[in-house]
Amino acid sequence: MNYENQLDAALKQLHDEGRYRVFIDVEREKGNFPHATWRKEDGTEKPVTIWCGNDYLGMGQHPVVLAAMHEAIDATGAGSGGTRNISGTTVYHKRLEAELADLHHKDAALLFTSAYIANDATLSTLPKLFPGLIIYSDALNHASMIEGVRRNGGAKRIFRHNDVAHLRELLAADDLAAPKLIAFESVYSMDGDFGPIREICDLADEFNALTYIDEVHAVGMYGPRGAGVAERDGLMGRIDIINATLAKAYGVMGGYIAASAKMVDAIRSYAPGFIFTTSLAPAIAAGAAASVAFLKGEEGARLRAQHQTQAKILKLRLKGLGLPIIDHGSHIVPVIVGDPKHTKILSDMLLDGFGIYVQPINYPTVPRGTERLRFTPSPVHGPKEMDALIRSLDELWAHCALNRAELSA
């Protein structure tokens, strides 16, 4: 094999299909989110407004978070120095795990370097703990969940997205005595729809299955204290394992699971993805703990309400333009373009012509033919930013070289 030619062919395919991913050099401005500076390849700079970030509440810039991180780095230095077992467990890690366990009303929580690793490590380890385990996974689960289920070597069943009747059929077809786990999400990030948590928990009770929920796009943003959709709906006590992130609403980085003390201890003791990974830097753990604690309070509730209001306003105004958006009532605002090349063109024109930064979402993140621009409004996207976005989209959709009918195809 000519390895260089093979790499050229693989990259050419992405370019030909309009799916080649281009990283935009964006420098966020402390205390000025969602505004940032775009550093162009020619060395020039341009001010932009970020409309596709996952720092949903702007906590990555919050003084409470920054102060906690400064304090920790001044006290301990930069890195943790090792895995949790060797030297990477500090008071900051233990404090954060305690905050997370309290958030979800669970006995314990376990930190990972990302929610991706938390999903992959946990789901791939569970069959070691429960021999013969069958995992029932929603068809639109995140790639990290799919990878964890794929790697675990156990039996798996894929049920149609949010199709509780299909899930029931699959559960009923298997041995009642076999250990089972249902893995699903609370908010699916590309369409913004909600998982049927209550109905899935009812099936889990009926068929003696464990429940595993990914609340990555919900923690911090739903529920009285920001524990997610399961908290909002009064269902946290019926979920066995909760997975979530510290890199979105909490504005820092890292992932975790929350569960019973025995479940957490078993994953801690058996999951290679946890055992052999250097722990989060103490400053990151400190910042995340401060963010979690802050968003549990009254100010967090205010930010959550404002966040939902901004999402509703944006969806209403986009509908007023006649743009093809998906609205499932969550904070996710996808505008469907339906073609990868057209999506990239729109993204580039918004950035270069209007200072609006929103990255195209293409296959395999979403199915072919559903390529989109995915907007994530926040409490700090004010009327000025909203008006600028609406004006730019209206102008581009109506008057750019790609006419409205072509873009909506």
PDB file of C-alpha atoms in Angstrom, residues 81-379:
ATOM      1  CA  GLY A  81       0.918  14.611  39.260  1.00  0.00           C
ATOM      2  CA  GLY A  82      -0.576  11.248  38.426  1.00  0.00           C
ATOM      3  CA  THR A  83      -3.536   8.938  38.374  1.00  0.00           C
ATOM      4  CA  ARG A  84      -6.004   9.009  41.238  1.00  0.00           C
ATOM      5  CA  ASN A  85      -4.321   5.960  42.743  1.00  0.00           C
ATOM      6  CA  ILE A  86      -0.749   7.256  42.506  1.00  0.00           C
ATOM      7  CA  SER A  87      -0.841  10.898  43.528  1.00  0.00           C
ATOM      8  CA  GLY A  88      -3.718  12.459  41.651  1.00  0.00           C
ATOM      9  CA  THR A  89      -6.317  12.600  44.419  1.00  0.00           C
ATOM     10  CA  THR A  90      -6.537  15.953  46.196  1.00  0.00           C
ATOM     11  CA  VAL A  91      -8.975  17.804  48.366  1.00  0.00           C
ATOM     12  CA  TYR A  92     -10.219  19.516  45.198  1.00  0.00           C
ATOM     13  CA  HIS A  93     -11.154  16.225  43.516  1.00  0.00           C
ATOM     14  CA  LYS A  94     -12.898  14.967  46.648  1.00  0.00           C
ATOM     15  CA  ARG A  95     -14.762  18.252  47.069  1.00  0.00           C
ATOM     16  CA  LEU A  96     -15.982  18.158  43.472  1.00  0.00           C
ATOM     17  CA  GLU A  97     -17.157  14.545  43.734  1.00  0.00           C
ATOM     18  CA  ALA A  98     -19.030  15.429  46.929  1.00  0.00           C
ATOM     19  CA  GLU A  99     -20.715  18.383  45.159  1.00  0.00           C
ATOM     20  CA  LEU A 100     -21.764  16.131  42.280  1.00  0.00           C
ATOM     21  CA  ALA A 101     -23.095  13.363  44.504  1.00  0.00           C
ATOM     22  CA  ASP A 102     -25.119  15.967  46.400  1.00  0.00           C
ATOM     23  CA  LEU A 103     -26.351  17.506  43.132  1.00  0.00           C
ATOM     24  CA  HIS A 104     -27.841  14.220  41.950  1.00  0.00           C
ATOM     25  CA  HIS A 105     -28.865  12.914  45.383  1.00  0.00           C
ATOM     26  CA  LYS A 106     -26.599   9.893  44.933  1.00  0.00           C
ATOM     27  CA  ASP A 107     -24.246   8.235  47.394  1.00  0.00           C
ATOM     28  CA  ALA A 108     -21.144   8.939  45.328  1.00  0.00           C
ATOM     29  CA  ALA A 109     -19.697  10.371  42.139  1.00  0.00           C
ATOM     30  CA  LEU A 110     -16.587   9.554  40.122  1.00  0.00           C
ATOM     31  CA  LEU A 111     -14.568  12.045  38.049  1.00  0.00           C
ATOM     32  CA  PHE A 112     -13.189  11.368  34.574  1.00  0.00           C
ATOM     33  CA  THR A 113     -11.216  13.590  32.220  1.00  0.00           C
ATOM     34  CA  SER A 114     -14.275  13.983  29.982  1.00  0.00           C
ATOM     35  CA  ALA A 115     -17.866  12.814  29.722  1.00  0.00           C
ATOM     36  CA  TYR A 116     -16.829  10.881  26.607  1.00  0.00           C
ATOM     37  CA  ILE A 117     -14.347   8.877  28.671  1.00  0.00           C
ATOM     38  CA  ALA A 118     -16.895   8.501  31.483  1.00  0.00           C
ATOM     39  CA  ASN A 119     -19.419   6.972  29.083  1.00  0.00           C
ATOM     40  CA  ASP A 120     -16.902   4.799  27.270  1.00  0.00           C
ATOM     41  CA  ALA A 121     -15.170   3.551  30.433  1.00  0.00           C
ATOM     42  CA  THR A 122     -18.356   2.872  32.382  1.00  0.00           C
ATOM     43  CA  LEU A 123     -20.382   1.196  29.653  1.00  0.00           C
ATOM     44  CA  SER A 124     -17.435  -0.948  28.569  1.00  0.00           C
ATOM     45  CA  THR A 125     -16.798  -2.040  32.178  1.00  0.00           C
ATOM     46  CA  LEU A 126     -20.330  -2.945  33.280  1.00  0.00           C
ATOM     47  CA  PRO A 127     -20.339  -6.425  31.607  1.00  0.00           C
ATOM     48  CA  LYS A 128     -17.291  -7.303  33.706  1.00  0.00           C
ATOM     49  CA  LEU A 129     -19.368  -6.582  36.794  1.00  0.00           C
ATOM     50  CA  PHE A 130     -22.573  -8.217  35.538  1.00  0.00           C
ATOM     51  CA  PRO A 131     -21.671 -11.264  33.385  1.00  0.00           C
ATOM     52  CA  GLY A 132     -24.168 -11.808  30.599  1.00  0.00           C
ATOM     53  CA  LEU A 133     -25.341  -8.170  30.719  1.00  0.00           C
ATOM     54  CA  ILE A 134     -27.518  -7.045  27.803  1.00  0.00           C
ATOM     55  CA  ILE A 135     -27.389  -3.325  27.029  1.00  0.00           C
ATOM     56  CA  TYR A 136     -30.373  -1.703  25.309  1.00  0.00           C
ATOM     57  CA  SER A 137     -29.149   1.472  23.624  1.00  0.00           C
ATOM     58  CA  ASP A 138     -31.132   4.253  21.949  1.00  0.00           C
ATOM     59  CA  ALA A 139     -30.299   4.493  18.238  1.00  0.00           C
ATOM     60  CA  LEU A 140     -29.294   8.162  18.549  1.00  0.00           C
ATOM     61  CA  ASN A 141     -27.106   7.845  21.620  1.00  0.00           C
ATOM     62  CA  HIS A 142     -23.873   9.830  21.629  1.00  0.00           C
ATOM     63  CA  ALA A 143     -20.782   8.358  19.976  1.00  0.00           C
ATOM     64  CA  SER A 144     -19.160   7.847  23.382  1.00  0.00           C
ATOM     65  CA  MET A 145     -22.041   5.642  24.514  1.00  0.00           C
ATOM     66  CA  ILE A 146     -21.990   3.717  21.246  1.00  0.00           C
ATOM     67  CA  GLU A 147     -18.249   3.151  21.596  1.00  0.00           C
ATOM     68  CA  GLY A 148     -18.562   1.966  25.188  1.00  0.00           C
ATOM     69  CA  VAL A 149     -21.322  -0.481  24.278  1.00  0.00           C
ATOM     70  CA  ARG A 150     -19.400  -1.697  21.228  1.00  0.00           C
ATOM     71  CA  ARG A 151     -16.188  -2.328  23.136  1.00  0.00           C
ATOM     72  CA  ASN A 152     -17.625  -4.156  26.105  1.00  0.00           C
ATOM     73  CA  GLY A 153     -17.919  -7.493  24.310  1.00  0.00           C
ATOM     74  CA  GLY A 154     -21.385  -8.138  25.699  1.00  0.00           C
ATOM     75  CA  ALA A 155     -24.779  -8.405  24.086  1.00  0.00           C
ATOM     76  CA  LYS A 156     -26.447  -5.250  22.835  1.00  0.00           C
ATOM     77  CA  ARG A 157     -29.834  -4.295  21.439  1.00  0.00           C
ATOM     78  CA  ILE A 158     -30.490  -1.028  19.592  1.00  0.00           C
ATOM     79  CA  PHE A 159     -33.994   0.383  19.954  1.00  0.00           C
ATOM     80  CA  ARG A 160     -35.431   2.970  17.608  1.00  0.00           C
ATOM     81  CA  HIS A 161     -34.959   6.502  18.856  1.00  0.00           C
ATOM     82  CA  ASN A 162     -37.312   7.264  21.770  1.00  0.00           C
ATOM     83  CA  ASP A 163     -39.476   4.303  20.696  1.00  0.00           C
ATOM     84  CA  VAL A 164     -40.634   2.829  24.005  1.00  0.00           C
ATOM     85  CA  ALA A 165     -42.794   0.209  22.277  1.00  0.00           C
ATOM     86  CA  HIS A 166     -39.771  -1.092  20.365  1.00  0.00           C
ATOM     87  CA  LEU A 167     -37.726  -1.139  23.568  1.00  0.00           C
ATOM     88  CA  ARG A 168     -40.440  -3.192  25.234  1.00  0.00           C
ATOM     89  CA  GLU A 169     -40.371  -5.704  22.370  1.00  0.00           C
ATOM     90  CA  LEU A 170     -36.621  -6.135  22.726  1.00  0.00           C
ATOM     91  CA  LEU A 171     -36.773  -6.513  26.492  1.00  0.00           C
ATOM     92  CA  ALA A 172     -39.599  -9.038  26.290  1.00  0.00           C
ATOM     93  CA  ALA A 173     -37.722 -11.138  23.730  1.00  0.00           C
ATOM     94  CA  ASP A 174     -34.749 -11.728  26.032  1.00  0.00           C
ATOM     95  CA  ASP A 175     -34.357 -14.028  29.021  1.00  0.00           C
ATOM     96  CA  LEU A 176     -36.098 -12.396  31.977  1.00  0.00           C
ATOM     97  CA  ALA A 177     -33.320 -13.604  34.281  1.00  0.00           C
ATOM     98  CA  ALA A 178     -30.520 -12.002  32.230  1.00  0.00           C
ATOM     99  CA  PRO A 179     -29.003  -8.803  33.670  1.00  0.00           C
ATOM    100  CA  LYS A 180     -30.090  -5.773  31.650  1.00  0.00           C
ATOM    101  CA  LEU A 181     -29.269  -2.082  31.327  1.00  0.00           C
ATOM    102  CA  ILE A 182     -31.082   0.616  29.333  1.00  0.00           C
ATOM    103  CA  ALA A 183     -28.813   3.431  28.107  1.00  0.00           C
ATOM    104  CA  PHE A 184     -30.320   6.676  26.816  1.00  0.00           C
ATOM    105  CA  GLU A 185     -30.031  10.475  26.951  1.00  0.00           C
ATOM    106  CA  SER A 186     -32.147  13.173  28.542  1.00  0.00           C
ATOM    107  CA  VAL A 187     -31.560  15.805  25.825  1.00  0.00           C
ATOM    108  CA  TYR A 188     -30.343  14.727  22.392  1.00  0.00           C
ATOM    109  CA  SER A 189     -27.989  17.480  21.332  1.00  0.00           C
ATOM    110  CA  MET A 190     -28.481  17.606  17.576  1.00  0.00           C
ATOM    111  CA  ASP A 191     -32.314  17.820  17.425  1.00  0.00           C
ATOM    112  CA  GLY A 192     -32.868  19.020  20.988  1.00  0.00           C
ATOM    113  CA  ASP A 193     -35.538  16.433  21.790  1.00  0.00           C
ATOM    114  CA  PHE A 194     -36.050  14.830  25.195  1.00  0.00           C
ATOM    115  CA  GLY A 195     -35.803  11.161  26.114  1.00  0.00           C
ATOM    116  CA  PRO A 196     -38.939   9.500  27.566  1.00  0.00           C
ATOM    117  CA  ILE A 197     -37.377   9.066  31.003  1.00  0.00           C
ATOM    118  CA  ARG A 198     -40.477   8.079  32.961  1.00  0.00           C
ATOM    119  CA  GLU A 199     -41.599   5.475  30.413  1.00  0.00           C
ATOM    120  CA  ILE A 200     -38.106   3.968  30.249  1.00  0.00           C
ATOM    121  CA  CYS A 201     -37.922   3.785  34.042  1.00  0.00           C
ATOM    122  CA  ASP A 202     -41.292   2.010  34.081  1.00  0.00           C
ATOM    123  CA  LEU A 203     -39.946  -0.601  31.644  1.00  0.00           C
ATOM    124  CA  ALA A 204     -36.787  -0.954  33.700  1.00  0.00           C
ATOM    125  CA  ASP A 205     -38.882  -1.710  36.768  1.00  0.00           C
ATOM    126  CA  GLU A 206     -40.987  -4.223  34.858  1.00  0.00           C
ATOM    127  CA  PHE A 207     -38.021  -6.086  33.372  1.00  0.00           C
ATOM    128  CA  ASN A 208     -35.597  -5.647  36.292  1.00  0.00           C
ATOM    129  CA  ALA A 209     -33.151  -3.542  34.266  1.00  0.00           C
ATOM    130  CA  LEU A 210     -30.651  -0.938  35.374  1.00  0.00           C
ATOM    131  CA  THR A 211     -31.004   2.580  33.956  1.00  0.00           C
ATOM    132  CA  TYR A 212     -28.137   4.680  32.578  1.00  0.00           C
ATOM    133  CA  ILE A 213     -28.824   8.254  31.505  1.00  0.00           C
ATOM    134  CA  ASP A 214     -26.574  10.773  29.772  1.00  0.00           C
ATOM    135  CA  GLU A 215     -27.448  14.271  31.062  1.00  0.00           C
ATOM    136  CA  VAL A 216     -24.533  16.005  29.335  1.00  0.00           C
ATOM    137  CA  HIS A 217     -26.665  18.653  27.614  1.00  0.00           C
ATOM    138  CA  ALA A 218     -28.956  19.123  30.619  1.00  0.00           C
ATOM    139  CA  VAL A 219     -26.896  19.433  33.808  1.00  0.00           C
ATOM    140  CA  GLY A 220     -26.714  22.981  35.056  1.00  0.00           C
ATOM    141  CA  MET A 221     -29.665  23.965  32.867  1.00  0.00           C
ATOM    142  CA  TYR A 222     -32.696  21.973  34.014  1.00  0.00           C
ATOM    143  CA  GLY A 223     -34.155  21.202  37.422  1.00  0.00           C
ATOM    144  CA  PRO A 224     -34.429  23.306  40.596  1.00  0.00           C
ATOM    145  CA  ARG A 225     -30.682  22.949  41.312  1.00  0.00           C
ATOM    146  CA  GLY A 226     -29.502  22.208  37.783  1.00  0.00           C
ATOM    147  CA  ALA A 227     -29.195  18.436  38.135  1.00  0.00           C
ATOM    148  CA  GLY A 228     -30.831  17.879  34.756  1.00  0.00           C
ATOM    149  CA  VAL A 229     -34.082  16.748  33.198  1.00  0.00           C
ATOM    150  CA  ALA A 230     -34.397  13.789  35.568  1.00  0.00           C
ATOM    151  CA  GLU A 231     -34.412  16.249  38.467  1.00  0.00           C
ATOM    152  CA  ARG A 232     -36.874  18.540  36.691  1.00  0.00           C
ATOM    153  CA  ASP A 233     -39.245  15.606  36.227  1.00  0.00           C
ATOM    154  CA  GLY A 234     -38.750  14.182  39.732  1.00  0.00           C
ATOM    155  CA  LEU A 235     -37.134  10.990  38.418  1.00  0.00           C
ATOM    156  CA  MET A 236     -33.525  11.084  39.650  1.00  0.00           C
ATOM    157  CA  GLY A 237     -34.213   8.444  42.262  1.00  0.00           C
ATOM    158  CA  ARG A 238     -35.222   5.991  39.540  1.00  0.00           C
ATOM    159  CA  ILE A 239     -31.950   6.338  37.597  1.00  0.00           C
ATOM    160  CA  ASP A 240     -29.143   3.976  38.584  1.00  0.00           C
ATOM    161  CA  ILE A 241     -26.226   5.707  36.820  1.00  0.00           C
ATOM    162  CA  ILE A 242     -26.119   9.342  35.736  1.00  0.00           C
ATOM    163  CA  ASN A 243     -23.421  10.497  33.329  1.00  0.00           C
ATOM    164  CA  ALA A 244     -22.732  14.189  32.735  1.00  0.00           C
ATOM    165  CA  THR A 245     -20.123  16.792  31.910  1.00  0.00           C
ATOM    166  CA  LEU A 246     -18.391  19.734  33.524  1.00  0.00           C
ATOM    167  CA  ALA A 247     -17.464  21.226  30.135  1.00  0.00           C
ATOM    168  CA  LYS A 248     -20.795  22.680  29.025  1.00  0.00           C
ATOM    169  CA  ALA A 249     -23.120  24.503  31.430  1.00  0.00           C
ATOM    170  CA  TYR A 250     -20.459  24.395  34.167  1.00  0.00           C
ATOM    171  CA  GLY A 251     -17.936  26.040  31.852  1.00  0.00           C
ATOM    172  CA  VAL A 252     -14.790  24.066  32.758  1.00  0.00           C
ATOM    173  CA  MET A 253     -13.931  20.510  31.665  1.00  0.00           C
ATOM    174  CA  GLY A 254     -14.202  16.888  32.772  1.00  0.00           C
ATOM    175  CA  GLY A 255     -16.950  14.303  33.088  1.00  0.00           C
ATOM    176  CA  TYR A 256     -18.400  12.086  35.773  1.00  0.00           C
ATOM    177  CA  ILE A 257     -20.872   9.452  36.810  1.00  0.00           C
ATOM    178  CA  ALA A 258     -23.079   9.567  39.903  1.00  0.00           C
ATOM    179  CA  ALA A 259     -24.561   6.397  41.364  1.00  0.00           C
ATOM    180  CA  SER A 260     -24.680   4.237  44.470  1.00  0.00           C
ATOM    181  CA  ALA A 261     -21.520   3.931  46.530  1.00  0.00           C
ATOM    182  CA  LYS A 262     -21.075   0.292  45.493  1.00  0.00           C
ATOM    183  CA  MET A 263     -21.567   1.038  41.785  1.00  0.00           C
ATOM    184  CA  VAL A 264     -19.063   3.893  41.876  1.00  0.00           C
ATOM    185  CA  ASP A 265     -16.571   1.805  43.835  1.00  0.00           C
ATOM    186  CA  ALA A 266     -16.857  -1.037  41.315  1.00  0.00           C
ATOM    187  CA  ILE A 267     -16.330   1.247  38.298  1.00  0.00           C
ATOM    188  CA  ARG A 268     -13.452   2.959  40.106  1.00  0.00           C
ATOM    189  CA  SER A 269     -11.850  -0.425  40.721  1.00  0.00           C
ATOM    190  CA  TYR A 270     -12.400  -2.076  37.323  1.00  0.00           C
ATOM    191  CA  ALA A 271     -12.524   0.598  34.573  1.00  0.00           C
ATOM    192  CA  PRO A 272      -9.169   0.967  32.747  1.00  0.00           C
ATOM    193  CA  GLY A 273     -10.312   4.346  31.402  1.00  0.00           C
ATOM    194  CA  PHE A 274     -10.324   5.599  34.973  1.00  0.00           C
ATOM    195  CA  ILE A 275      -7.512   3.597  36.562  1.00  0.00           C
ATOM    196  CA  PHE A 276      -4.792   4.440  34.035  1.00  0.00           C
ATOM    197  CA  THR A 277      -5.578   8.117  33.334  1.00  0.00           C
ATOM    198  CA  THR A 278      -3.948  11.107  34.999  1.00  0.00           C
ATOM    199  CA  SER A 279      -6.571  12.960  37.005  1.00  0.00           C
ATOM    200  CA  LEU A 280      -7.906  16.413  36.249  1.00  0.00           C
ATOM    201  CA  ALA A 281      -5.672  19.294  37.293  1.00  0.00           C
ATOM    202  CA  PRO A 282      -6.603  20.525  40.795  1.00  0.00           C
ATOM    203  CA  ALA A 283      -7.400  23.997  39.433  1.00  0.00           C
ATOM    204  CA  ILE A 284      -9.915  22.500  36.994  1.00  0.00           C
ATOM    205  CA  ALA A 285     -11.546  20.468  39.766  1.00  0.00           C
ATOM    206  CA  ALA A 286     -11.709  23.568  41.960  1.00  0.00           C
ATOM    207  CA  GLY A 287     -13.300  25.669  39.230  1.00  0.00           C
ATOM    208  CA  ALA A 288     -15.830  22.963  38.421  1.00  0.00           C
ATOM    209  CA  ALA A 289     -16.785  22.532  42.092  1.00  0.00           C
ATOM    210  CA  ALA A 290     -17.325  26.280  42.423  1.00  0.00           C
ATOM    211  CA  SER A 291     -19.475  26.301  39.292  1.00  0.00           C
ATOM    212  CA  VAL A 292     -21.617  23.347  40.417  1.00  0.00           C
ATOM    213  CA  ALA A 293     -22.148  24.886  43.855  1.00  0.00           C
ATOM    214  CA  PHE A 294     -23.003  28.290  42.372  1.00  0.00           C
ATOM    215  CA  LEU A 295     -25.556  26.934  39.914  1.00  0.00           C
ATOM    216  CA  LYS A 296     -27.351  25.022  42.681  1.00  0.00           C
ATOM    217  CA  GLY A 297     -28.439  28.351  44.186  1.00  0.00           C
ATOM    218  CA  GLU A 298     -30.852  31.175  43.396  1.00  0.00           C
ATOM    219  CA  GLU A 299     -28.540  32.838  40.896  1.00  0.00           C
ATOM    220  CA  GLY A 300     -28.291  29.530  39.035  1.00  0.00           C
ATOM    221  CA  ALA A 301     -32.078  29.314  38.867  1.00  0.00           C
ATOM    222  CA  ARG A 302     -32.178  32.842  37.445  1.00  0.00           C
ATOM    223  CA  LEU A 303     -29.614  31.980  34.782  1.00  0.00           C
ATOM    224  CA  ARG A 304     -31.530  28.834  33.833  1.00  0.00           C
ATOM    225  CA  ALA A 305     -34.754  30.783  33.416  1.00  0.00           C
ATOM    226  CA  GLN A 306     -33.015  33.450  31.349  1.00  0.00           C
ATOM    227  CA  HIS A 307     -31.362  30.777  29.232  1.00  0.00           C
ATOM    228  CA  GLN A 308     -34.698  29.176  28.385  1.00  0.00           C
ATOM    229  CA  THR A 309     -36.176  32.581  27.577  1.00  0.00           C
ATOM    230  CA  GLN A 310     -33.355  33.379  25.159  1.00  0.00           C
ATOM    231  CA  ALA A 311     -33.818  30.034  23.390  1.00  0.00           C
ATOM    232  CA  LYS A 312     -37.560  30.642  23.029  1.00  0.00           C
ATOM    233  CA  ILE A 313     -37.003  34.142  21.648  1.00  0.00           C
ATOM    234  CA  LEU A 314     -34.466  32.917  19.100  1.00  0.00           C
ATOM    235  CA  LYS A 315     -36.713  30.086  17.913  1.00  0.00           C
ATOM    236  CA  LEU A 316     -39.685  32.430  17.625  1.00  0.00           C
ATOM    237  CA  ARG A 317     -37.733  34.934  15.556  1.00  0.00           C
ATOM    238  CA  LEU A 318     -36.254  32.250  13.288  1.00  0.00           C
ATOM    239  CA  LYS A 319     -39.722  30.844  12.696  1.00  0.00           C
ATOM    240  CA  GLY A 320     -40.819  34.367  11.820  1.00  0.00           C
ATOM    241  CA  LEU A 321     -38.227  34.361   9.036  1.00  0.00           C
ATOM    242  CA  GLY A 322     -39.620  31.086   7.752  1.00  0.00           C
ATOM    243  CA  LEU A 323     -36.386  29.212   8.417  1.00  0.00           C
ATOM    244  CA  PRO A 324     -36.623  25.413   8.812  1.00  0.00           C
ATOM    245  CA  ILE A 325     -35.807  24.963  12.491  1.00  0.00           C
ATOM    246  CA  ILE A 326     -36.394  22.001  14.791  1.00  0.00           C
ATOM    247  CA  ASP A 327     -38.175  22.882  18.025  1.00  0.00           C
ATOM    248  CA  HIS A 328     -38.649  20.220  20.697  1.00  0.00           C
ATOM    249  CA  GLY A 329     -38.859  22.726  23.530  1.00  0.00           C
ATOM    250  CA  SER A 330     -35.228  22.498  24.633  1.00  0.00           C
ATOM    251  CA  HIS A 331     -32.414  25.028  24.441  1.00  0.00           C
ATOM    252  CA  ILE A 332     -30.974  23.491  21.257  1.00  0.00           C
ATOM    253  CA  VAL A 333     -31.805  25.519  18.105  1.00  0.00           C
ATOM    254  CA  PRO A 334     -30.962  23.644  14.872  1.00  0.00           C
ATOM    255  CA  VAL A 335     -31.573  25.291  11.483  1.00  0.00           C
ATOM    256  CA  ILE A 336     -31.701  22.584   8.815  1.00  0.00           C
ATOM    257  CA  VAL A 337     -29.852  23.292   5.565  1.00  0.00           C
ATOM    258  CA  GLY A 338     -29.762  19.743   4.216  1.00  0.00           C
ATOM    259  CA  ASP A 339     -26.530  19.856   2.228  1.00  0.00           C
ATOM    260  CA  PRO A 340     -22.964  19.848   3.593  1.00  0.00           C
ATOM    261  CA  LYS A 341     -21.519  22.250   1.022  1.00  0.00           C
ATOM    262  CA  HIS A 342     -24.356  24.746   1.416  1.00  0.00           C
ATOM    263  CA  THR A 343     -24.040  24.530   5.200  1.00  0.00           C
ATOM    264  CA  LYS A 344     -20.313  25.313   5.011  1.00  0.00           C
ATOM    265  CA  ILE A 345     -20.956  28.231   2.644  1.00  0.00           C
ATOM    266  CA  LEU A 346     -23.526  29.722   5.005  1.00  0.00           C
ATOM    267  CA  SER A 347     -21.193  29.252   7.968  1.00  0.00           C
ATOM    268  CA  ASP A 348     -18.316  30.938   6.131  1.00  0.00           C
ATOM    269  CA  MET A 349     -20.482  33.853   4.979  1.00  0.00           C
ATOM    270  CA  LEU A 350     -21.854  34.424   8.471  1.00  0.00           C
ATOM    271  CA  LEU A 351     -18.338  34.481   9.886  1.00  0.00           C
ATOM    272  CA  ASP A 352     -16.590  36.562   7.255  1.00  0.00           C
ATOM    273  CA  GLY A 353     -19.406  38.959   6.410  1.00  0.00           C
ATOM    274  CA  PHE A 354     -21.225  39.395   9.701  1.00  0.00           C
ATOM    275  CA  GLY A 355     -18.903  38.278  12.504  1.00  0.00           C
ATOM    276  CA  ILE A 356     -21.283  35.452  13.441  1.00  0.00           C
ATOM    277  CA  TYR A 357     -19.460  32.242  14.445  1.00  0.00           C
ATOM    278  CA  VAL A 358     -21.516  29.066  14.034  1.00  0.00           C
ATOM    279  CA  GLN A 359     -19.887  25.871  12.807  1.00  0.00           C
ATOM    280  CA  PRO A 360     -21.593  23.532  10.288  1.00  0.00           C
ATOM    281  CA  ILE A 361     -22.848  20.196  11.624  1.00  0.00           C
ATOM    282  CA  ASN A 362     -22.444  17.403   9.067  1.00  0.00           C
ATOM    283  CA  TYR A 363     -22.423  13.609   8.781  1.00  0.00           C
ATOM    284  CA  PRO A 364     -21.560  11.501  10.773  1.00  0.00           C
ATOM    285  CA  THR A 365     -22.664  13.766  13.627  1.00  0.00           C
ATOM    286  CA  VAL A 366     -26.087  13.983  11.955  1.00  0.00           C
ATOM    287  CA  PRO A 367     -27.620  11.842   9.177  1.00  0.00           C
ATOM    288  CA  ARG A 368     -26.885  12.807   5.582  1.00  0.00           C
ATOM    289  CA  GLY A 369     -29.461  15.232   4.246  1.00  0.00           C
ATOM    290  CA  THR A 370     -30.016  16.831   7.658  1.00  0.00           C
ATOM    291  CA  GLU A 371     -26.880  18.993   7.754  1.00  0.00           C
ATOM    292  CA  ARG A 372     -27.476  22.072   9.850  1.00  0.00           C
ATOM    293  CA  LEU A 373     -26.344  25.142  11.688  1.00  0.00           C
ATOM    294  CA  ARG A 374     -26.837  24.567  15.419  1.00  0.00           C
ATOM    295  CA  PHE A 375     -27.290  27.698  17.504  1.00  0.00           C
ATOM    296  CA  THR A 376     -26.846  27.735  21.277  1.00  0.00           C
ATOM    297  CA  PRO A 377     -28.187  30.972  22.767  1.00  0.00           C
ATOM    298  CA  SER A 378     -27.143  31.867  26.303  1.00  0.00           C
ATOM    299  CA  PRO A 379     -28.173  34.367  28.986  1.00  0.00           C
TER     300      PRO A 379
END
